[in-house]
Coordinates of C-alpha atoms in Angstrom, one line a residue:
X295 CA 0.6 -16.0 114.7
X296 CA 3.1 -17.8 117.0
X297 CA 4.5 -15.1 119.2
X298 CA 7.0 -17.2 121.0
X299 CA 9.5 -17.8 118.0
X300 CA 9.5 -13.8 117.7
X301 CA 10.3 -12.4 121.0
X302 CA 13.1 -15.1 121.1
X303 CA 14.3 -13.2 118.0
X304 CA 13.5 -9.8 119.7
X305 CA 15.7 -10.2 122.1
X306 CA 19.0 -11.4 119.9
X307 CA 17.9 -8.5 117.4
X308 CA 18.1 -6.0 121.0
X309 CA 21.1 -7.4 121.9
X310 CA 22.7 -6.4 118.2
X311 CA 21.2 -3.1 118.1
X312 CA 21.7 -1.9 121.8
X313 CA 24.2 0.7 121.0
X314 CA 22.0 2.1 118.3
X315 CA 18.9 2.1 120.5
X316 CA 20.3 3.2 123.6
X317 CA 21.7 6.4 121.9
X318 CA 18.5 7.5 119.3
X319 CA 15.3 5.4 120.9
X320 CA 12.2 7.7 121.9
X321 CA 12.2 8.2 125.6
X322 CA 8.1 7.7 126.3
X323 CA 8.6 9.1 129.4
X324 CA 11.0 12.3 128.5
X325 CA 9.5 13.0 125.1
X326 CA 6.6 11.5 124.3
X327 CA 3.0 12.5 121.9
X328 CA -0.8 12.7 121.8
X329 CA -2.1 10.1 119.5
X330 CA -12.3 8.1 121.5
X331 CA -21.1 5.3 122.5
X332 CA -22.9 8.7 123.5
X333 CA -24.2 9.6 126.8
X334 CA -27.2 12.6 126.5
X335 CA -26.1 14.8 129.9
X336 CA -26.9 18.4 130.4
X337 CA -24.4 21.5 129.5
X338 CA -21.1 21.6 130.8
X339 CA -21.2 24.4 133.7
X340 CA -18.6 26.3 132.3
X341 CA -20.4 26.6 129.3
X342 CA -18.2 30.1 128.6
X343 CA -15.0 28.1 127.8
X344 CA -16.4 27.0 124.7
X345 CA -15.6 30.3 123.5
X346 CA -11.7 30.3 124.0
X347 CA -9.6 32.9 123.4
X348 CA -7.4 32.7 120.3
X349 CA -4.1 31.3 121.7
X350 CA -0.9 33.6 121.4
X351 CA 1.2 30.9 120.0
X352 CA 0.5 29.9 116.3
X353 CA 3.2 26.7 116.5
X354 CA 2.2 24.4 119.4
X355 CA 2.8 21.1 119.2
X356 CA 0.8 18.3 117.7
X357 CA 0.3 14.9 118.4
X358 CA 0.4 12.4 116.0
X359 CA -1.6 9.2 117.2
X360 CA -2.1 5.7 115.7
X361 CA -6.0 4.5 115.3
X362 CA -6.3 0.8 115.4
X363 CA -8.8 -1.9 115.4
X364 CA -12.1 -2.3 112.8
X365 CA -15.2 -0.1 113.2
X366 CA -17.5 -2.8 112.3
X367 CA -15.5 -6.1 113.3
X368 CA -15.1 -3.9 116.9
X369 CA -17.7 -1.5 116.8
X370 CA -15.3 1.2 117.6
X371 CA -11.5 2.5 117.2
X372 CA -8.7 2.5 119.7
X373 CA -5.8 4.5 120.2
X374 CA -2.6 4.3 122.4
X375 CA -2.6 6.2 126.0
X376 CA 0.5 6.0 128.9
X377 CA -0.4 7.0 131.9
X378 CA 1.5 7.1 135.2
X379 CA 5.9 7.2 135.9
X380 CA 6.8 4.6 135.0
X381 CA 4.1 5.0 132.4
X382 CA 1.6 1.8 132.1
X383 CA -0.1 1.6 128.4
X384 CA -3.9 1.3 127.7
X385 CA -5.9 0.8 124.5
X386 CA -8.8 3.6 124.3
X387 CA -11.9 4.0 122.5
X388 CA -11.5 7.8 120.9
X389 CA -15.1 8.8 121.9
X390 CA -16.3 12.3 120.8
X391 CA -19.4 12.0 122.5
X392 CA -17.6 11.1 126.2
X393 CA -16.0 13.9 128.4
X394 CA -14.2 11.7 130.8
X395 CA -10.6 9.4 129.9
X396 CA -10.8 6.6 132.2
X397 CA -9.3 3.4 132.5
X398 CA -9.9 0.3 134.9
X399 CA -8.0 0.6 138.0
X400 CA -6.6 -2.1 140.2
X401 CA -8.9 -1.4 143.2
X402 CA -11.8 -2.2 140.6
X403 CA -14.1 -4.4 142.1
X404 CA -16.4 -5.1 139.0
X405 CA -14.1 -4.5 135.7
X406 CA -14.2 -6.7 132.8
X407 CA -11.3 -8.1 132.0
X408 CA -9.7 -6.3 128.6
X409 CA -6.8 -5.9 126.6
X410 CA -4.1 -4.7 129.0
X411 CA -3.5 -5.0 132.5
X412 CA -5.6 -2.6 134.9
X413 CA -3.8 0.9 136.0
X414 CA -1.9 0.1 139.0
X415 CA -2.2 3.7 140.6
X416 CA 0.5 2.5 143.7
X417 CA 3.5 1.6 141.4
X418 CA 3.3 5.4 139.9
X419 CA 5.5 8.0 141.4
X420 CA 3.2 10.5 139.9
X421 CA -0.2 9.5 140.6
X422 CA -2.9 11.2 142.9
X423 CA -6.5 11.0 143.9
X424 CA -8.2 14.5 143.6
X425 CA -9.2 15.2 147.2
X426 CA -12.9 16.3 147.5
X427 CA -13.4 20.1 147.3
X428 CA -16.2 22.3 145.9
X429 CA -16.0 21.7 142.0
X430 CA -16.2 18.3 142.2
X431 CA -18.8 15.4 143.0
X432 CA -17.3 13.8 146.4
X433 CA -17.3 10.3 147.4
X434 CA -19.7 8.9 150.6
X435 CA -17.0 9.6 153.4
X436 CA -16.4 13.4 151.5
X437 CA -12.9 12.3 150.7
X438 CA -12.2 11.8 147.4
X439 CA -13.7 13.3 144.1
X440 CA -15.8 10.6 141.9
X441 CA -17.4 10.6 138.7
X442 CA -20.1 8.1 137.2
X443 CA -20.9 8.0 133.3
X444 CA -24.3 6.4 132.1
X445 CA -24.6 5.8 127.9
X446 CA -26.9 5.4 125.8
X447 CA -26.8 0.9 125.1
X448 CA -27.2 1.0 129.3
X449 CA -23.0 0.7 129.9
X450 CA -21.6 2.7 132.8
X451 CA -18.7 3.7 134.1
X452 CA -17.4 5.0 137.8
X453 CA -15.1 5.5 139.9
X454 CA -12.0 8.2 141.8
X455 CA -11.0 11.2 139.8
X456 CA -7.3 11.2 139.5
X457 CA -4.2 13.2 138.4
X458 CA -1.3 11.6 136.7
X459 CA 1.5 12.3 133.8
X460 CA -0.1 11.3 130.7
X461 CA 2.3 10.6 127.5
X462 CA 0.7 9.9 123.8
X463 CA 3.4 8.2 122.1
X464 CA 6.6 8.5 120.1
X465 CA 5.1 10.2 116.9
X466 CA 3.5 13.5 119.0
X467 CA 5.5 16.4 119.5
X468 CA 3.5 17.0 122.6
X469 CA 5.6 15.8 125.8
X470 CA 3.6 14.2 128.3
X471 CA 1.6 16.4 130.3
X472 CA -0.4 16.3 133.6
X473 CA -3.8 15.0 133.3
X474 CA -7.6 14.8 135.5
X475 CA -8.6 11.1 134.4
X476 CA -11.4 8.6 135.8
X477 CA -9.7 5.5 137.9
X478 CA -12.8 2.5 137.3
X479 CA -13.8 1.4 140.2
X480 CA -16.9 -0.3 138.5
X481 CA -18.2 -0.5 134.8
X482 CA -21.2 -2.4 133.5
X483 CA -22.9 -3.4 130.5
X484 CA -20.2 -3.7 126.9
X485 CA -17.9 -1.5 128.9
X486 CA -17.6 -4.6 131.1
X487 CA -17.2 -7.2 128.4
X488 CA -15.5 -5.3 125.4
X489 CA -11.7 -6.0 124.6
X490 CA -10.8 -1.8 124.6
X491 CA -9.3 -1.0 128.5
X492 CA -11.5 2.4 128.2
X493 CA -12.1 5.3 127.3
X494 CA -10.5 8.5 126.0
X495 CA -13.0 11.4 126.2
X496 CA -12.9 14.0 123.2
X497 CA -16.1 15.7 123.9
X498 CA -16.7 19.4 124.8
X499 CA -16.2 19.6 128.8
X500 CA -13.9 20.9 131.7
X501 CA -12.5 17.1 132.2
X502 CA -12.5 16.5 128.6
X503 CA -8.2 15.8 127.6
X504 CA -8.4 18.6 124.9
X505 CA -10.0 21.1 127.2
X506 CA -6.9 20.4 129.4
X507 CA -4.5 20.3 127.4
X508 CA -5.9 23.5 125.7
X509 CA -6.5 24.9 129.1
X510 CA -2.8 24.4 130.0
X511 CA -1.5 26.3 126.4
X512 CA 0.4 23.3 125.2
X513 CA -1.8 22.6 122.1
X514 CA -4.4 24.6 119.9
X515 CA -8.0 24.0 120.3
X516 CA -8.5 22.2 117.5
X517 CA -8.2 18.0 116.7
X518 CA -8.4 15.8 113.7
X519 CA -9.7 12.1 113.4
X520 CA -9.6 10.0 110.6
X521 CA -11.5 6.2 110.4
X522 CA -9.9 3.4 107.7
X523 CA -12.0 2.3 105.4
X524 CA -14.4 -0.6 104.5
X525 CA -12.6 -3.8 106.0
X526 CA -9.6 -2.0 106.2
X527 CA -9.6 -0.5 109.4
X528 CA -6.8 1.5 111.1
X529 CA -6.5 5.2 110.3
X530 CA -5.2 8.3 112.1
X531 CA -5.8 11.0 115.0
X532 CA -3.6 14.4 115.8
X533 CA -3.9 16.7 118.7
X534 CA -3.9 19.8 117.7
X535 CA -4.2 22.4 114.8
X536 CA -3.6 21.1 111.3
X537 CA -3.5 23.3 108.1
X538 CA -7.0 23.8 106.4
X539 CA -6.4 21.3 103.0
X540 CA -7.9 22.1 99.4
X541 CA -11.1 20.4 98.9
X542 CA -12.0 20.5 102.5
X543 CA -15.6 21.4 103.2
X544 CA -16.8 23.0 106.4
X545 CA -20.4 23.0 108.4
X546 CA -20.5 25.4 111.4
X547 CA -20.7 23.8 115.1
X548 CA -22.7 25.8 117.5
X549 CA -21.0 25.0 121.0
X550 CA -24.0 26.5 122.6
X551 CA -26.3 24.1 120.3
X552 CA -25.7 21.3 122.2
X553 CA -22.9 19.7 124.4
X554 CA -21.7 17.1 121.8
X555 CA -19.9 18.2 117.9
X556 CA -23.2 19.3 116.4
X557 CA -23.3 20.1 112.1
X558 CA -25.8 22.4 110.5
X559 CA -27.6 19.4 108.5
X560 CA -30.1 21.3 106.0
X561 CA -31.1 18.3 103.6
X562 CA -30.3 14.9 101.7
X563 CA -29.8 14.3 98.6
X564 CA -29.7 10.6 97.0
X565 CA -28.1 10.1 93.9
X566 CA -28.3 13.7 92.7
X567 CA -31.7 13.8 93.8
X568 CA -33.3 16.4 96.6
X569 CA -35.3 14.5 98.9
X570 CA -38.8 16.5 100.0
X571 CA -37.8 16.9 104.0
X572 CA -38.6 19.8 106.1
X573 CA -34.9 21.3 106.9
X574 CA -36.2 21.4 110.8
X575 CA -36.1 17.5 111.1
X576 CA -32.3 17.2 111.5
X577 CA -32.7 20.0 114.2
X578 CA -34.7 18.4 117.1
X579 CA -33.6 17.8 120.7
X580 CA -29.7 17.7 120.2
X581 CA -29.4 18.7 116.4
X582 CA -27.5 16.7 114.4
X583 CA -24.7 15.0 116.1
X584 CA -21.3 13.5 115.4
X585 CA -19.9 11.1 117.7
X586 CA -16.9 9.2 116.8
X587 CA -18.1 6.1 119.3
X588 CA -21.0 5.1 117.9
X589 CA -21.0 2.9 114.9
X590 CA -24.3 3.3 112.4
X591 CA -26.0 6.3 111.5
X592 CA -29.3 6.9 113.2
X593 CA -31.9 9.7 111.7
X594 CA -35.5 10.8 112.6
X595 CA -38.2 8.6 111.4
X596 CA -38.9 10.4 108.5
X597 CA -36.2 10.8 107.1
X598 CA -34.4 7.4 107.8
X599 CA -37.4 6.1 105.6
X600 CA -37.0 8.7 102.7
X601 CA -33.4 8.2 102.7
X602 CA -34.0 4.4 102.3
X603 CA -37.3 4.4 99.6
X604 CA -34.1 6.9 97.4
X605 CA -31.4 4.2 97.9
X606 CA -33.8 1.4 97.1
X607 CA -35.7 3.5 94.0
X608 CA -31.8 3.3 92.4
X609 CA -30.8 -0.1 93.2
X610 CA -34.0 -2.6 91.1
X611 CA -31.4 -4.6 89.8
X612 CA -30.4 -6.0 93.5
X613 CA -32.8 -8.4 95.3
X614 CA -33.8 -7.8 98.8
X615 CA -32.4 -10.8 101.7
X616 CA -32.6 -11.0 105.3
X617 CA -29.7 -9.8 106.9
X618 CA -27.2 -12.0 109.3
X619 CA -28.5 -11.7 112.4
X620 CA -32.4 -12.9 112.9
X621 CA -32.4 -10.6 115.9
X622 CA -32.8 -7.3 113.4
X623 CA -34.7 -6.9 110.8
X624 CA -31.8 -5.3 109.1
X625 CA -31.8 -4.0 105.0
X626 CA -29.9 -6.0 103.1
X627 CA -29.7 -6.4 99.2
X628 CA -27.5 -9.4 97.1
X629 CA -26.0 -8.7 93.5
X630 CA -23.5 -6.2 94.1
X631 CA -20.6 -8.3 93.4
X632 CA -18.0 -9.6 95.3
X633 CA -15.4 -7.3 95.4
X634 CA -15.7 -4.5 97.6
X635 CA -14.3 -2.1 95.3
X636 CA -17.1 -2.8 93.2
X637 CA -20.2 -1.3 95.4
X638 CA -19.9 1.8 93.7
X639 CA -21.1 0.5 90.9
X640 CA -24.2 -0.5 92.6
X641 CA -25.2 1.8 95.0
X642 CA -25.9 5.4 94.8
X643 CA -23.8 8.7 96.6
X644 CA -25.7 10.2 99.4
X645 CA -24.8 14.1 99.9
X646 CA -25.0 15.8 103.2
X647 CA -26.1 19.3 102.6
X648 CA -25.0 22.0 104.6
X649 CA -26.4 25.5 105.7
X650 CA -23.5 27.1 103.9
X651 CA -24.5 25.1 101.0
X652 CA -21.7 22.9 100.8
X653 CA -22.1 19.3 100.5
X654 CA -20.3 16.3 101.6
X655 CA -20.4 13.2 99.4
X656 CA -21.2 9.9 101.4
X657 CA -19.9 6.8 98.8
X658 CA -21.2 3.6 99.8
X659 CA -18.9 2.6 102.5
X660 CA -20.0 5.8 103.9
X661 CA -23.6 4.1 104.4
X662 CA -23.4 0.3 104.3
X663 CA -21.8 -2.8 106.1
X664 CA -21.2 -6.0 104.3
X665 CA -23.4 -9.0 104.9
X666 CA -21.4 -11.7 106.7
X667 CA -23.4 -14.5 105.9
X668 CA -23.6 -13.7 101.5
X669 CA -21.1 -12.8 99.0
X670 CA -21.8 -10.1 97.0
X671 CA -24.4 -8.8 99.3
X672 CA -24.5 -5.3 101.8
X673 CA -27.2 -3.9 104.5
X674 CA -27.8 -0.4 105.2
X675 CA -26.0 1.3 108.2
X676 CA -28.6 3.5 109.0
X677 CA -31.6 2.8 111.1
X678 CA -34.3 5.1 112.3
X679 CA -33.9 6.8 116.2
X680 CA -36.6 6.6 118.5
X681 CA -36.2 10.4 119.4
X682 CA -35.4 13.9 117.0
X683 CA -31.9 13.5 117.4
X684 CA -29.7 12.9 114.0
X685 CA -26.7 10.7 115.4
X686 CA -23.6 9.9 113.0
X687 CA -21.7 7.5 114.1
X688 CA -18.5 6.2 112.2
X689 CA -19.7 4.8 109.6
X690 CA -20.3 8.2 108.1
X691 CA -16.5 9.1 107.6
X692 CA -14.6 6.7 106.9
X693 CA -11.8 7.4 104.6
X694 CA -12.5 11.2 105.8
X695 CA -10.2 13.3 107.8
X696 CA -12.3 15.1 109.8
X697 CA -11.5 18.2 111.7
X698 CA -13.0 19.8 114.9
X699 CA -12.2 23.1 114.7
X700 CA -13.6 24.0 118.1
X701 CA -11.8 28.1 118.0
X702 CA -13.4 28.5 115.3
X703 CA -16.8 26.3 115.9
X704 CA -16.6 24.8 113.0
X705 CA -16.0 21.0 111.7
X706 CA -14.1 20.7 108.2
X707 CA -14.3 16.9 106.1
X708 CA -12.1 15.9 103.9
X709 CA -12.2 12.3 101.6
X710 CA -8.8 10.8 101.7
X711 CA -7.1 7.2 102.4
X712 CA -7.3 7.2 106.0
X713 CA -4.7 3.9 106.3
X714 CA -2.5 5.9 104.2
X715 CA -2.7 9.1 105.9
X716 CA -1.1 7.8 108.9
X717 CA 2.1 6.6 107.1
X718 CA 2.2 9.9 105.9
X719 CA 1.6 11.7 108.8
X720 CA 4.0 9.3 111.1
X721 CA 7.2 10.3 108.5
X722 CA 9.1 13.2 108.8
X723 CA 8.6 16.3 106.9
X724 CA 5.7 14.9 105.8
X725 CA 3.5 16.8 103.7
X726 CA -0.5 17.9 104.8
X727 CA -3.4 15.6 103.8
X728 CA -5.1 16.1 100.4
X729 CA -7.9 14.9 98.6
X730 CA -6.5 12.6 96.2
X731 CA -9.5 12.9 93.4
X732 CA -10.3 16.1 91.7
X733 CA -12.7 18.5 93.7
X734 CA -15.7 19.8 92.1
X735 CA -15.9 23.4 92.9
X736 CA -18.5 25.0 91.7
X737 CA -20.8 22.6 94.0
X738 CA -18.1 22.3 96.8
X739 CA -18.0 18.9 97.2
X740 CA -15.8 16.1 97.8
X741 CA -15.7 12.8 96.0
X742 CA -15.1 9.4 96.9
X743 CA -11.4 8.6 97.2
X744 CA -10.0 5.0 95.4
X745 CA -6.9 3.2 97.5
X746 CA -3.4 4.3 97.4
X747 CA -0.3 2.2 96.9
X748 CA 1.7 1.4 100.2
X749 CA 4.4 4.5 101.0
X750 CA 7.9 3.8 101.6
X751 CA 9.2 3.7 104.8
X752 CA 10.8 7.1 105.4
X753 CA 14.5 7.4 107.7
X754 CA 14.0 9.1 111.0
X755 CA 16.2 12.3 112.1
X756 CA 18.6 11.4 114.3
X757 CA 18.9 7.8 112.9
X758 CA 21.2 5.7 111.2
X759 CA 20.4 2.9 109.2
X760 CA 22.6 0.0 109.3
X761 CA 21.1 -3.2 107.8
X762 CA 17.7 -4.5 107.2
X763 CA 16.1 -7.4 108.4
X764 CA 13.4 -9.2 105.8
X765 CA 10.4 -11.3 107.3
X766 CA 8.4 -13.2 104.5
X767 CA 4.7 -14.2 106.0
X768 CA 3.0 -17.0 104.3
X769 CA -0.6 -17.3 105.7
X770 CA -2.8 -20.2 104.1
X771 CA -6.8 -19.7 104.2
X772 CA -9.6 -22.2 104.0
X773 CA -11.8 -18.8 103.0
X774 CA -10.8 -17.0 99.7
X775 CA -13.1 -14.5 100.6
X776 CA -11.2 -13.0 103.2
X777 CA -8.2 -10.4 102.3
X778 CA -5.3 -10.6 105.0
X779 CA -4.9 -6.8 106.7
X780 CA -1.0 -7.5 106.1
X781 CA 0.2 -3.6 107.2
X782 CA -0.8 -4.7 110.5
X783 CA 1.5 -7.6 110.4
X784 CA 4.1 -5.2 109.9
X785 CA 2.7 -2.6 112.5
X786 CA 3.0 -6.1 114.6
X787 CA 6.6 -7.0 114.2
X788 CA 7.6 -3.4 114.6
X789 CA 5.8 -3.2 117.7
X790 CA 7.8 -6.4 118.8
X791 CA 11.6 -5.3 118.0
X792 CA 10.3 -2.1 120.2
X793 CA 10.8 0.4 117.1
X794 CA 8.5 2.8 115.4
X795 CA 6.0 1.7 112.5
X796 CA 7.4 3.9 110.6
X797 CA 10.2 1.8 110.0
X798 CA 8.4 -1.4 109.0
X799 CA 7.2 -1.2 105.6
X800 CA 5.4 -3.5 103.4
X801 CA 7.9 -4.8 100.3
X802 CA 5.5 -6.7 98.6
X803 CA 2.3 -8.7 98.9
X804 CA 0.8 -11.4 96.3
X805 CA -1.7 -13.3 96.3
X806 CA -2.5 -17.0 95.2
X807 CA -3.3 -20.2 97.3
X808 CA -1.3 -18.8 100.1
X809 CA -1.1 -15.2 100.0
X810 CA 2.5 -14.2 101.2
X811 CA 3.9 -11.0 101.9
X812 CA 7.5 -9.3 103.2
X813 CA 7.9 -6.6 105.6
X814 CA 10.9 -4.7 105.8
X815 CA 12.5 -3.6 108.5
X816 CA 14.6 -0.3 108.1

């Protein structure tokens, strides 16, 4: 898309509404919200701080935060982060299994270069390098506290500790709020070359952003994430305490288990069907872990191959194909159809059984990625881990809102439209997420949940609508394969006229030679 013909219109469409936003516009810096690939380290020291005390207040506020990009077209998810007076914006991968935020700074002298400018620590009135003292790692000349992160694919990360304001964007309740955060002097491997600016760290740790803010008492100890669906993308994250939802199912997280969100994984099932594994193998080295930065699933030896002889035992109508890249000898199967909302129909529900006995439902999306190279053709997301550790990575949950319940060490999942769920969660008064299927109680599980219809734009408090303006998008494609993601069109313009999503909404698309669509701008 053409952005120069836009901001020109931007700016006459500013120049009308001045009045209006000058009086009722956000102010990120006055009154702004909380909207993160896994690194095996040892235990954090203060491991007692896992076991907070129940905070007095029972109505702190949240933050409601935007998810964007495509877990497998980007191999992660991104969110919106401010840092700094005046606050400078950065795009960060929401990584469960990280401890540290950090972004590149402008004294980097080996960053990559990503989506947004580098932090430029001497244009903020706020900002401040953590002097070296005795709870810290210090620099060479024992000035300045450092910090160095090594993952698992060989990235890394390094560079000065700092303290700035950090603000998390105009849907959050929660105004911005002092903050310990990494400033890069260095990064290497696909932290070098990947478009995300960095890193926000949601992991279990004394530099972690929830233990901070938790630590401060301006939110509950408790977060939510929730990852779009198959080529979909998008989806939804909030800071804070939400209310437990009908249909949710829980698995208890031991924080003394291991340092990363760890469920009590007894057994499999594939299409109904026990599979004959020893309860023990999903408990080795680090248990069974979810990390919201890595991508696949990745499970013991053993049972990556039972799991895989179950899927392929219900699937003899589909023929076995190489899978798009030479350089893995991925799974891959043709015959399922083209449409995507057709791989039910093919493939079999995995369940995730639980020590309580509760069971999450994995549908298809929850397992495989669709072959780029064949129509009609998927490969599974799972592969086997060269050590005892169960890893699930976002592939798992999509179209699940899950919930880390840290007070209570537990982590609740819930099937719902993800892509939807922000809309909802971004208007006013909205109500809490639910399950839109039926739940099957008496073996408390969840079922697969089908799309939802676009909501209506909702009015914001405070706000007064006084026209609309009507953009109609005609995109032409050589591919009819490919579906246009057309609510980020609209997430687009409204981020161009400098106004919340909330108030762009999708009128109407269709599709035929030239899909078109309108957004609608309330």
């Amino acid at each position: 898309m053409d952005r120069a013909p836009l901001l020109v219109l931007v700016l006459l469409i500013l120049c009308l509404f001045s009045d209006l936003t000058d009086a009722n516009k956000f102010d990120l810096a006055a009154e702004s919200p909380m909207i993160f690939p896994l690194s095996y380290s040892s235990l954090p020291s203060r491991v007692e701080d896992f076991r907070r005390r129940r905070l007095q207040q029972s109505q702190l506020p949240n933050a409601h935060m935007k998810l964007y990009d495509d877990l497998l077209a980007n191999g992660y998810y991104t969110t919106r982060l401010w840092i700094g007076t005046p606050p400078q914006e950065f795009a960060l991968i929401v990584d469960t299994g990280s401890t540290v935020t950090y972004v590149p700074c402008s004294t980097c002298k080996h960053c990559g270069k990503h989506q947004d400018p580098k932090f430029q620590p001497e244009l903020s009135t706020s900002y401040e390098a953590l002097k070296c003292n005795p709870d810290c790692n210090c620099d060479d000349d024992g000035k300045l506290c450092v910090y160095e992160r090594r993952y698992a694919e060989m990235s890394s990360s390094s560079g000065v500790l700092s303290e700035d304001l950090i603000s998390f964007g105009n849907e959050s309740q929660l105004s911005p709020q002092r903050a310990v955060f990494g400033c890069e002097n260095s990064e290497t491997g696909d932290l070098f070359s990947q478009r995300a600016d960095g890193i926000m760290g949601l992991g279990r740790g004394k530099l972690s952003i929830v233990d901070q803010l938790v630590d401060k008492g301006v939110m509950e100890d408790s977060f939510s994430l929730c990852y779009g669906g198959m080529e979909v993308g998008g989806g939804a994250m909030v800071l804070g305490k939400i209310s437990p939802t009908a249909g949710m199912v829980f698995s208890h997280s031991d924080p003394f288990r291991s340092p990363y969100y760890n469920i009590d994984l007894k057994q499999m099932h594939v299409a109904g069907k026990s599979l004959k594994l020893n309860p023990k193998i999903f408990n080795g080295k680090h248990g069974t872990v979810l990390d919201s930065g890595t991508t696949y699933a990745y499970f013991p030896k053993e049972a990556f191959n039972a799991i895989k002889d179950a899927v392929i035992k219900e699937i003899p109508s589909l023929k076995r194909i190489h899978g798009p890249d030479q350089n893995y000898d991925d799974i891959c199967f043709s015959g399922a159809g083209r449409d995507v909302a057709e791989v039910h129909n093919f493939f079999p529900e995995i369940a995730m059984e639980f020590g309580n006995g509760q069971k999450l439902i994995l549908s298809p999306e929850n397992y495989l990625f669709r072959h780029t190279k064949v129509r009609g053709a998927y490969c599974l997301g799972i592969f086997p881990d060269r050590d005892s550790t169960t890893l699930l990575g976002g592939i798992v949950v999509r179209n699940t809102l899950v919930t880390y319940d840290r007070e209570n060490d537990k982590l609740g999942f819930l099937k719902t439209n993800c892509s939807d769920l922000w809309r909802r969660l971004a208007a006013p008064d909205s109500p809490a997420p639910t399950s839109p299927v039926s739940q099957n109680k008496s073996s408390h599980t969840i079922s697969p949940s089908p799309a939802s219809s676009e909501s209506p734009a909702a009015d914001l408090p405070g706000v007064f609508r006084i026209g609309s303006i009507t953009f109609e998008v005609s995109i032409s494609m050589n591919n009819s394969s490919l579906k246009p993601n057309f609510s980020e069109i609209a997430d687009f313009i409204a981020h161009e006229l400098d106004i919340q999503s909330s108030q762009a909404s999708l009128i109407h698309s269709f599709s035929t030679s030239s899909p078109k669509t309108k957004a609608l701008l309330l």
